[in-house]
CSV table of C-alpha atoms (C1' of nucleotides) in Angstrom, one decimal:
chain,number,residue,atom,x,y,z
A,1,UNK,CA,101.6,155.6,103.7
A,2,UNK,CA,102.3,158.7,102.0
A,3,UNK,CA,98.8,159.7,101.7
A,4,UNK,CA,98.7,159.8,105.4
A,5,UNK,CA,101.9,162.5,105.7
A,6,UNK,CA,100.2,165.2,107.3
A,7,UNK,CA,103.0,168.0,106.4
A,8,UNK,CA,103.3,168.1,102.5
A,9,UNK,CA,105.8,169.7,101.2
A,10,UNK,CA,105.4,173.7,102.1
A,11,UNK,CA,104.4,176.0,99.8
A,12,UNK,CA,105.9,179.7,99.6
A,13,UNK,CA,102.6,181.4,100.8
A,14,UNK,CA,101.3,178.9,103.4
A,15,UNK,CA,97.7,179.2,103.9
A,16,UNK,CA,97.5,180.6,107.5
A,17,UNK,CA,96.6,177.6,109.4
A,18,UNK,CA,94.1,177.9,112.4
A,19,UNK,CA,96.5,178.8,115.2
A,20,UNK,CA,97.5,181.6,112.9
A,21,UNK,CA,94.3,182.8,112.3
A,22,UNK,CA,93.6,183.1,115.6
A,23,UNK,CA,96.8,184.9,116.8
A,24,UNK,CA,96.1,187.5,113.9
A,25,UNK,CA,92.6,187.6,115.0
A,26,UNK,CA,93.7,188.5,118.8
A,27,UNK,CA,96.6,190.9,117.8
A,28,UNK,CA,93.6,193.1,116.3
A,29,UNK,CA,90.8,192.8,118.9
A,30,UNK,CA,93.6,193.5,121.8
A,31,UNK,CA,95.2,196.5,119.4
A,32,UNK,CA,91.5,197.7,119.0
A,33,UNK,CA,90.0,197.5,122.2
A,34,UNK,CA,92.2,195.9,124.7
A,35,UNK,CA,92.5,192.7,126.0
A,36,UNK,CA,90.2,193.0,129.1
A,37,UNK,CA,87.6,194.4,126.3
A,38,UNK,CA,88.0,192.1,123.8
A,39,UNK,CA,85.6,188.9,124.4
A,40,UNK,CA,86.7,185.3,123.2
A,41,UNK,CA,83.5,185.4,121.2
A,42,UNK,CA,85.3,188.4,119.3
A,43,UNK,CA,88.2,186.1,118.2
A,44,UNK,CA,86.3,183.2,117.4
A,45,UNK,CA,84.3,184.8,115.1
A,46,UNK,CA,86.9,187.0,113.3
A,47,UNK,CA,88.8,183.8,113.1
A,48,UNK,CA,85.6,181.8,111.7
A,49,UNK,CA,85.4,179.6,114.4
A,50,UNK,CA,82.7,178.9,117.3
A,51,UNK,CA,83.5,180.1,120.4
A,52,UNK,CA,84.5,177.0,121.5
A,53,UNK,CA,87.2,176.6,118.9
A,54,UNK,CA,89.7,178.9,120.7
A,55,UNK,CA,91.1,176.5,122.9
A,56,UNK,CA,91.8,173.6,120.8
A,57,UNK,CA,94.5,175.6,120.1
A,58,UNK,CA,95.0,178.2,123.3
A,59,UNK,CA,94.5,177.3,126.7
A,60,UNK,CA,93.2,180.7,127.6
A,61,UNK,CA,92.7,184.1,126.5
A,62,UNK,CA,95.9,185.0,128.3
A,63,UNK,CA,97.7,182.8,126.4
A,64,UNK,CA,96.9,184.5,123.2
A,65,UNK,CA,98.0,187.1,124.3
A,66,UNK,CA,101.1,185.8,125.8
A,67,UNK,CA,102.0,184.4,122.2
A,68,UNK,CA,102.0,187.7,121.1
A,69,UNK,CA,103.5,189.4,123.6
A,70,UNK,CA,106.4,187.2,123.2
A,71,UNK,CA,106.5,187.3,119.3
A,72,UNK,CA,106.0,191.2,119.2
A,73,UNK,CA,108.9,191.6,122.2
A,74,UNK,CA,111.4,189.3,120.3
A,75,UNK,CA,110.9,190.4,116.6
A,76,UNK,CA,111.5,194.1,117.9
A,77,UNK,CA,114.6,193.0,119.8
A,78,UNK,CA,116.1,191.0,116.7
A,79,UNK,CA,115.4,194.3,114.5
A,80,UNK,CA,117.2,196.7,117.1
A,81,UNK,CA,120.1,194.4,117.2
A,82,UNK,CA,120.5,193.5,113.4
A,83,UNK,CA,119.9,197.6,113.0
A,84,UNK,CA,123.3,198.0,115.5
A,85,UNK,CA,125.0,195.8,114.7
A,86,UNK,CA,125.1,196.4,110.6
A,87,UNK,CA,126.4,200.4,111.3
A,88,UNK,CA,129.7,201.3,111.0
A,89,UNK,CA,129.6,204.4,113.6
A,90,UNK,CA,127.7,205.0,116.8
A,91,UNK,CA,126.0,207.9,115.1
A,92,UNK,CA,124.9,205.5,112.4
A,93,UNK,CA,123.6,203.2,114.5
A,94,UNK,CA,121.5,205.4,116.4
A,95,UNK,CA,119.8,206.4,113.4
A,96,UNK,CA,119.3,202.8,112.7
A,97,UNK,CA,118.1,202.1,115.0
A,98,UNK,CA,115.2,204.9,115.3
A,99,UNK,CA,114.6,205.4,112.2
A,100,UNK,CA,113.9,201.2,112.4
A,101,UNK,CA,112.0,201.3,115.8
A,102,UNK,CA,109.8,204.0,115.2
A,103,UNK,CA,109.0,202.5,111.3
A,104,UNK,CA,108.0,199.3,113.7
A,105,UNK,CA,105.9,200.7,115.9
A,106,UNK,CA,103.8,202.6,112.8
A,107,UNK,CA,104.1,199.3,110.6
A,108,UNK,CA,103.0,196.9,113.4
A,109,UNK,CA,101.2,199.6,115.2
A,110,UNK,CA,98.5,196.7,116.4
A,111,UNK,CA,101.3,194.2,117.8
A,112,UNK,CA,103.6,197.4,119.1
A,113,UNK,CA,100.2,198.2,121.2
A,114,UNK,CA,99.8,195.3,122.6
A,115,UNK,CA,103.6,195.3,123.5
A,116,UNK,CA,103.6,198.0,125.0
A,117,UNK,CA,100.3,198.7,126.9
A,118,UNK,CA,98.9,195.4,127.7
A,119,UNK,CA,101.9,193.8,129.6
A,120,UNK,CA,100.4,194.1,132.9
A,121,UNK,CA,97.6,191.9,131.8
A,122,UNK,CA,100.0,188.6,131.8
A,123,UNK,CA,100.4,186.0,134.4
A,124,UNK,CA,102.7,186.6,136.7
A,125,UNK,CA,104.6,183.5,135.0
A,126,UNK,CA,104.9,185.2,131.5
A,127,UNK,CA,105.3,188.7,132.6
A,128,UNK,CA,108.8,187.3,133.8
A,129,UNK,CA,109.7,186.4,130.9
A,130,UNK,CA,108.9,189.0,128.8
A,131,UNK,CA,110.6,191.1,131.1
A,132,UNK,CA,113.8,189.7,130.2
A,133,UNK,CA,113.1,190.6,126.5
A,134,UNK,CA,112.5,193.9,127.5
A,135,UNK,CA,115.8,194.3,129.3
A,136,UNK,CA,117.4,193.0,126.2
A,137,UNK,CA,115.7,195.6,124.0
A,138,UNK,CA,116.7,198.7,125.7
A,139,UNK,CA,120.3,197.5,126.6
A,140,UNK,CA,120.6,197.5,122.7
A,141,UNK,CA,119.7,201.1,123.0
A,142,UNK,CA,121.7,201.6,125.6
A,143,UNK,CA,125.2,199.9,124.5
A,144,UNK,CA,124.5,202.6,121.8
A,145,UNK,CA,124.4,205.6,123.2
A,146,UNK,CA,127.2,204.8,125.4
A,147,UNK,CA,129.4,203.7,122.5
A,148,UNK,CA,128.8,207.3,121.2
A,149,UNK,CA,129.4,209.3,124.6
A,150,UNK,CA,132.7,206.8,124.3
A,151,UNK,CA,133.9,207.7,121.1
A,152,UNK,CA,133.3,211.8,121.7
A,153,UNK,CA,129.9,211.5,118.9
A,154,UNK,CA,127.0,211.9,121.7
A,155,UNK,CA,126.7,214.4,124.8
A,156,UNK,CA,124.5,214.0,127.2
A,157,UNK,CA,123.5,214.1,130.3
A,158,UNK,CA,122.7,210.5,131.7
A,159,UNK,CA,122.9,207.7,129.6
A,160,UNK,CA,120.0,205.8,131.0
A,161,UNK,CA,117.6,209.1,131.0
A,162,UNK,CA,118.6,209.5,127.5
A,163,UNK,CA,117.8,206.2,126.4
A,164,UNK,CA,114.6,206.2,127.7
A,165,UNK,CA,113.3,209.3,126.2
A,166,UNK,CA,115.2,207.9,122.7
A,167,UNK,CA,112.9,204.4,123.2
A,168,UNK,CA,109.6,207.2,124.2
A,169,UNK,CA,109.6,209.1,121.1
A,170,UNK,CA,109.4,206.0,119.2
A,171,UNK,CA,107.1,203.6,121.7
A,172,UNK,CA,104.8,206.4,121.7
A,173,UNK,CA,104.5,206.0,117.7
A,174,UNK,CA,102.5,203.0,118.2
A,175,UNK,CA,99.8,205.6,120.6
A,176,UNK,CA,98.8,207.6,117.9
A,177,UNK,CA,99.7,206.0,114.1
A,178,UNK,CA,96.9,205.5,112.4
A,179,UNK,CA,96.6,204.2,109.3
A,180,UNK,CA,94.9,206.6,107.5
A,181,UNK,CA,97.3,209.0,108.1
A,182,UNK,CA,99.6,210.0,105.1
A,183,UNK,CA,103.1,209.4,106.3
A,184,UNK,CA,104.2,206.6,105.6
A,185,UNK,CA,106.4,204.4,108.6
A,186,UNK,CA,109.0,205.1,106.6
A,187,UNK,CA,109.2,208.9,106.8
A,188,UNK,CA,108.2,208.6,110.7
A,189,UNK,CA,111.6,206.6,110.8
A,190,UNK,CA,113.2,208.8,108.9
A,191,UNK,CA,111.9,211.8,110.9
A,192,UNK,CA,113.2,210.0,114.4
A,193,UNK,CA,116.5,209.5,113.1
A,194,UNK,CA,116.7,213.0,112.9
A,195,UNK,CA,115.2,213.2,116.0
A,196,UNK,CA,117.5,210.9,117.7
A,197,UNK,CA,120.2,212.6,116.8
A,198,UNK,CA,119.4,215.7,118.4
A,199,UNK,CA,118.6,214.3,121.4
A,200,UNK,CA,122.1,213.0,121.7
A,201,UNK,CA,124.0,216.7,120.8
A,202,UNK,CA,124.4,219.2,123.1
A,203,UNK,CA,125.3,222.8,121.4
B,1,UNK,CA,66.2,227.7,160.7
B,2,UNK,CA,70.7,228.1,160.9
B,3,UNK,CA,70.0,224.1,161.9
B,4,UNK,CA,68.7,222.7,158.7
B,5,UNK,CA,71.3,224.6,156.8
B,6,UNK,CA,73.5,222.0,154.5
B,7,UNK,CA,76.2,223.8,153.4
B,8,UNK,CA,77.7,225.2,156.1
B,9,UNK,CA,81.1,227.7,156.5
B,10,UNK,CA,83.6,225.7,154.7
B,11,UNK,CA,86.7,224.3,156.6
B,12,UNK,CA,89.9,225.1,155.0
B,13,UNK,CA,90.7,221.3,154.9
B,14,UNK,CA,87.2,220.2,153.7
B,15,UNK,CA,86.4,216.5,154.2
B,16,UNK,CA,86.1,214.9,151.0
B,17,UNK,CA,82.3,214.3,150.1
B,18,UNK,CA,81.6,211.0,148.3
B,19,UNK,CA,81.5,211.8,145.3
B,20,UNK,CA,84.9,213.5,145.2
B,21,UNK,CA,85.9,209.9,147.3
B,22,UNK,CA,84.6,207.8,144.3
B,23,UNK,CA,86.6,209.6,142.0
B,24,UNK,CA,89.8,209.2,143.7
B,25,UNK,CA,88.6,205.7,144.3
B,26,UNK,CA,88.1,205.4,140.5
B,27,UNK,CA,91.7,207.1,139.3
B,28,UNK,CA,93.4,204.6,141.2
B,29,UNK,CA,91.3,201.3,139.7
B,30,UNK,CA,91.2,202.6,136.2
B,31,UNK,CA,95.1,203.8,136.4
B,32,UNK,CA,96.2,200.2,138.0
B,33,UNK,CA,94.0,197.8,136.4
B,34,UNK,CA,92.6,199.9,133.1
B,35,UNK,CA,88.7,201.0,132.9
B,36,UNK,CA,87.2,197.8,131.8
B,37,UNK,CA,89.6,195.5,134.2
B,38,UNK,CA,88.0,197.4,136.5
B,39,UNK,CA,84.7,196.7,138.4
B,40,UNK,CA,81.9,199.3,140.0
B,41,UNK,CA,82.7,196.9,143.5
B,42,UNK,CA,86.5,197.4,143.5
B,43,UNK,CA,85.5,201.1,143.3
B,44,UNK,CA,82.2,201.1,145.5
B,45,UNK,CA,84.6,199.4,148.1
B,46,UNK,CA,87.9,201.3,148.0
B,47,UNK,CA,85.4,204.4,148.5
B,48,UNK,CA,83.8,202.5,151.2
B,49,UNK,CA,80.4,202.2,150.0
B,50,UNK,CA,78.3,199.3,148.8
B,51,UNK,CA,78.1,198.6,145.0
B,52,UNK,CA,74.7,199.9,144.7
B,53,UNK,CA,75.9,203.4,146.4
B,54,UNK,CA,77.8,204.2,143.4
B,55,UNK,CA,74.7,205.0,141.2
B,56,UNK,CA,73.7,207.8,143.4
B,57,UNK,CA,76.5,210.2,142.2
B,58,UNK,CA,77.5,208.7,139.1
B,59,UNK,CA,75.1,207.3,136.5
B,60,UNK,CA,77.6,205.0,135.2
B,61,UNK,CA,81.4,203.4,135.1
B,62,UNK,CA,81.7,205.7,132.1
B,63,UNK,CA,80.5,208.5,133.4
B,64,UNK,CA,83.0,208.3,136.7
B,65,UNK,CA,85.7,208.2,133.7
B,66,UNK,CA,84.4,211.3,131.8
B,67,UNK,CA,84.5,213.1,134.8
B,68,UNK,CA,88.1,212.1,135.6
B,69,UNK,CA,89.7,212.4,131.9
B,70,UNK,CA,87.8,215.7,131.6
B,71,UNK,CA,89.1,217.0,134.7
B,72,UNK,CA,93.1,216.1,134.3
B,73,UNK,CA,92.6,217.5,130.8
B,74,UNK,CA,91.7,220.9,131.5
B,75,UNK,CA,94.1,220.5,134.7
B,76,UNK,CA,96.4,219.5,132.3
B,77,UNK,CA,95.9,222.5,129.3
B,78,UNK,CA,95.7,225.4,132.1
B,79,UNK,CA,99.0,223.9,133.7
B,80,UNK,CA,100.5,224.2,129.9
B,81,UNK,CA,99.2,227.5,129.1
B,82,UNK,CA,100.3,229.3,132.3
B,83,UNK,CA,103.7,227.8,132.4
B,84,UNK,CA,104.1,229.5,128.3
B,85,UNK,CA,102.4,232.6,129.6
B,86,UNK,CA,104.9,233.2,131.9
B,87,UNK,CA,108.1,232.6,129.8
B,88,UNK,CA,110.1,235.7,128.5
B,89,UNK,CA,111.2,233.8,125.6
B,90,UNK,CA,110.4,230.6,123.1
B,91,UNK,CA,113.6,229.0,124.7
B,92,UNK,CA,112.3,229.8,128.4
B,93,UNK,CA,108.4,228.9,127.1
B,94,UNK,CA,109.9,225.6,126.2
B,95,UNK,CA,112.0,224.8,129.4
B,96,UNK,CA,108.6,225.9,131.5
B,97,UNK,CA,106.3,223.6,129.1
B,98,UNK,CA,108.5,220.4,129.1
B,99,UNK,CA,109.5,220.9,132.5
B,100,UNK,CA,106.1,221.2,133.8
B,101,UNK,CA,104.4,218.7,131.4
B,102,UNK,CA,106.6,215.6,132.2
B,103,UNK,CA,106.5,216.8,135.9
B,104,UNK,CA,102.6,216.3,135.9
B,105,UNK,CA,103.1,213.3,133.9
B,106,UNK,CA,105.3,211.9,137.0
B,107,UNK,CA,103.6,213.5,139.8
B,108,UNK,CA,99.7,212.5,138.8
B,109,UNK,CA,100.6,209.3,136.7
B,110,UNK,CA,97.2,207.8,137.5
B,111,UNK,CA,95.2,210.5,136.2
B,112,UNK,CA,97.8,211.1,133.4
B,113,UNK,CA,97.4,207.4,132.5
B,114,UNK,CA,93.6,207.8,132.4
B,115,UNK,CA,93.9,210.7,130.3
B,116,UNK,CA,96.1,209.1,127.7
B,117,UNK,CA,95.6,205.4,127.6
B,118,UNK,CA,91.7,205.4,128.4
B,119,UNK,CA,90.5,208.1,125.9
B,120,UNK,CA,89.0,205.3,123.6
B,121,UNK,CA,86.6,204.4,126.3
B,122,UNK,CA,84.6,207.5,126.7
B,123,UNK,CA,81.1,207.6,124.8
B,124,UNK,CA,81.4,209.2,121.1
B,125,UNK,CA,79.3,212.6,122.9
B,126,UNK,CA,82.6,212.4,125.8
B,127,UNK,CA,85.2,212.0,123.3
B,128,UNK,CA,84.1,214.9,121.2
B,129,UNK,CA,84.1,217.0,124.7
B,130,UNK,CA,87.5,215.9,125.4
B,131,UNK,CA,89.0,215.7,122.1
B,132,UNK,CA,88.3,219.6,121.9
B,133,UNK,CA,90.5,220.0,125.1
B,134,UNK,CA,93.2,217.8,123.6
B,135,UNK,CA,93.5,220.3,120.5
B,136,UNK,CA,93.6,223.0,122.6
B,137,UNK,CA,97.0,221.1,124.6
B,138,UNK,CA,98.3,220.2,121.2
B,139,UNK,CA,98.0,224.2,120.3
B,140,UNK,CA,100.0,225.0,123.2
B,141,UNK,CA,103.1,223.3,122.4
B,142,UNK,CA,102.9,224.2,118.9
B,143,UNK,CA,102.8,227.8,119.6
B,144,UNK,CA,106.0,227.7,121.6
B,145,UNK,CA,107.5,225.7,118.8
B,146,UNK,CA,106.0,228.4,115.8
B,147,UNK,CA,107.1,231.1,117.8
B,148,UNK,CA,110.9,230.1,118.3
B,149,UNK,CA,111.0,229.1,114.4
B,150,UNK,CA,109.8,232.3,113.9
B,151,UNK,CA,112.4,234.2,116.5
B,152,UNK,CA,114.9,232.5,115.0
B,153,UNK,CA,115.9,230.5,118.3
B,154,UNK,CA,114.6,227.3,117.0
B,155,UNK,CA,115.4,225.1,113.9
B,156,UNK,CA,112.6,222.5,113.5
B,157,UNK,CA,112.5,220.3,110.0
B,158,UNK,CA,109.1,220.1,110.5
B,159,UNK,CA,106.8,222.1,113.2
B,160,UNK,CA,103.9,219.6,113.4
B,161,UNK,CA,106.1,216.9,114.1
B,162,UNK,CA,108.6,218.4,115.8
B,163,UNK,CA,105.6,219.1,118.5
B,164,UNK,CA,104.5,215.8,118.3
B,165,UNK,CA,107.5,214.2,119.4
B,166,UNK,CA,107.8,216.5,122.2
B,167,UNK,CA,104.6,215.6,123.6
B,168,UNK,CA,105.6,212.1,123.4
B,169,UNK,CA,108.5,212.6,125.4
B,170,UNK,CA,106.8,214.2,128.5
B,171,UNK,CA,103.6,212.2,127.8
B,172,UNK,CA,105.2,208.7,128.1
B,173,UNK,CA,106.6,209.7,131.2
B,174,UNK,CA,103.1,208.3,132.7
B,175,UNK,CA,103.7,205.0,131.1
B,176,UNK,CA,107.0,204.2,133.0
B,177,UNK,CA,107.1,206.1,136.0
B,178,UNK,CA,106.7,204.6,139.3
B,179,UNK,CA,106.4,206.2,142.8
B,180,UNK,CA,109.1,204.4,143.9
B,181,UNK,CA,111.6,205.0,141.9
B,182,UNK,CA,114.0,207.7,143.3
B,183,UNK,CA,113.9,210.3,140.2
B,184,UNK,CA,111.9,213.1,141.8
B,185,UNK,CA,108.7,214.3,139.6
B,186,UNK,CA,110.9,217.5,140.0
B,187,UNK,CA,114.1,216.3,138.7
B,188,UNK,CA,112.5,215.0,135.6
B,189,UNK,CA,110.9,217.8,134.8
B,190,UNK,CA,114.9,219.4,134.8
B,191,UNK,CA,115.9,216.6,132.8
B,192,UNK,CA,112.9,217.1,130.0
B,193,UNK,CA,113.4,220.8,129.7
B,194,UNK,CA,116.8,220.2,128.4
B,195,UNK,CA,115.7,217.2,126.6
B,196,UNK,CA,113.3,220.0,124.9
B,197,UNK,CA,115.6,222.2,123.3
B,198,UNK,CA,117.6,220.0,122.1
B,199,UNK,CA,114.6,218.8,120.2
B,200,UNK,CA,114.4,222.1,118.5
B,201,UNK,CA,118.1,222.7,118.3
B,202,UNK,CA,120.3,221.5,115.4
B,203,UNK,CA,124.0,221.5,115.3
C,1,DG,C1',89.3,169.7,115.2
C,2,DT,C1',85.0,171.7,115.0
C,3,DC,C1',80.5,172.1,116.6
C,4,DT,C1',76.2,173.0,120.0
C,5,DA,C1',75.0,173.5,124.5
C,6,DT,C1',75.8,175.0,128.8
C,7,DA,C1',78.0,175.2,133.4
C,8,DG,C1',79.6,178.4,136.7
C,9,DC,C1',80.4,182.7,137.8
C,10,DA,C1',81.1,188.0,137.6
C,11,DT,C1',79.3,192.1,135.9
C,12,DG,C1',76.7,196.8,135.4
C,13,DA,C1',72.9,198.5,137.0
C,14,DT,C1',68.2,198.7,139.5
C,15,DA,C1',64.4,198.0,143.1
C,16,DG,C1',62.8,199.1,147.2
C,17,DA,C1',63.4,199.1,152.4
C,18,DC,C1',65.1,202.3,155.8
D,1,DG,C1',71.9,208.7,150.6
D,2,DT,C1',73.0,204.2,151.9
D,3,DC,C1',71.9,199.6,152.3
D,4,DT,C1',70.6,194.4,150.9
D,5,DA,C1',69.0,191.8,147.5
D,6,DT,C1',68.7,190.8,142.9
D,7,DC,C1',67.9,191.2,137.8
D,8,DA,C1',69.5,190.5,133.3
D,9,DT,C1',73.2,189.8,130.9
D,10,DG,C1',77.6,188.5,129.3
D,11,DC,C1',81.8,186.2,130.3
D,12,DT,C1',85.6,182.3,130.2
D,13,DA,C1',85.9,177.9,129.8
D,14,DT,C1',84.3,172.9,129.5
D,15,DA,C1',81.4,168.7,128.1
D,16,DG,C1',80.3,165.7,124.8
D,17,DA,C1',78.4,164.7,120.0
D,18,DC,C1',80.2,164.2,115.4
DNA sequence: GTCTATAGCATGATAGAC
DNA sequence: GTCTATCATGCTATAGAC
């Protein structure tokens, strides 16, 4: 019977199974040319498979595109909230969590795209459920710069104004990174801490 | 003869011609729904024509998006360059710029949106025409920046960058803002200009 | 689980009457 | 300059063989 296990033991580098394949071959044609330009034929083939071959595994376009939408929305929650939670002051955690946000959106420009610009493109259905992602992603933010306007750190203005032009700077990372560029997402991070920090002191 | 004339004294309130209709028509679709989302029928019929009456002023989709990414960026460059014109300092260059950059961003979201989001779109020939207008923009903001490093009012780690994530700022405003929110297009403005120099200020 | 073939429909753009 | 009708194409998704 063991011949007939159909999950061997898994290796440290597992070959990208199909499914896979296909999600990474999405997260680019989206990224590249959106998803109302991007053609199932177009992820087929960059997957290797027929046309057809898509929805073995997805029941639609839209629920490629889903998948990701939810993968991209939770994996840059997870990081904003390990970046918090691992600082030791207010200050420190805002640059955290910049410096990790914008590094994200240049690192995983394709997925941050695709995050941020093609959300309106969902059902209905999933659009409601990434929006409670999204509400969890900038209360991180949030909890963060209140915390500092608490302690004395942070002046500003309105907390809600000020997080959203904190989560701009970096969001709009993912608009024009390119890959060819020489930074590296590390500097960019770097650079936002520093950035973030400034937005957050009043002379 | 005064009978066959076509053009005649204009009224100071000037009905809109169709063309100028099918642009409108056009900002909204493409803002909404995104270019290729968008059919020539939702815009033939939100102008109130047939499908077929669209090719009589406009040889294409694309070429209705040219005219309107063209058009909000040289709206969007002379708005820049007047508002630093008119300043009596960097510091007050740089209020008038952010102020009236995330302003526009608020107040003509669908053409901002348009103008950032659909750039990829545009023919190789249209973006080279448009790509020269966005250097120009960029070159607006950086002068400010220069010339208050220079006067000593500014401390900026890094001019290019420094500009870059002051664009971003105003710029996203388009992404997120929503006529029905109660923020003023005004009233963000306020809040940007002093989100600006803090940008450029360091403790 | 992958393929070939195609259904069923929407799209951008054009032809030609008025 | 606008219409109706339509072309030619391309699209998402499905059927059915293997």
């Amino acid at each position: 019977m063991l011949s007939t296990m159909s999950t061997p033991a898994r290796p440290l580098e597992p070959v990208a199974d199909t499914a896979h394949r296909l999600l990474e071959a999405a997260a680019e044609a989206f990224a590249d040319r959106g998803f109302h330009a991007t053609t199932t034929r177009d992820i087929a083939s960059r997957a290797g498979l027929s046309p057809a071959g898509v929805y073995v595994h997805f029941a639609s376009k839209e629920e490629l595109l889903y998948q990701l939408s939810l993968e991209g929305h939770v994996a840059a929650r997870d990081m904003l909230r390990s970046a918090a939670d691992g600082a030791s002051s207010p200050t420190e955690a805002l640059r955290a969590i910049m410096a990790r946000f914008a590094t994200w959106h240049a690192e995983h420009f394709r997925v941050a795209r695709i995050v941020q610009y093609e959300f309106a493109n969902l059902t209905p259905e999933h659009r409601d459920a990434v929006l409670g992602l999204r509400k969890q992603i900038d209360a991180v933010v949030r909890d963060v710069v209140t915390s500092g306007v608490a302690s004395g750190e942070f002046t500003v203005d309105d907390v809600p104004d000020t997080t959203l032009a904190l989560m701009s700077m970096a969001v709009d990372v993912a608009r024009w990174y390119d890959p060819e560029i020489k930074r590296t997402p590390e500097a960019i991070g770097a650079a936002y801490a520093d950035l973030g920090v400034r937005l957050v002191t009043a002379r």
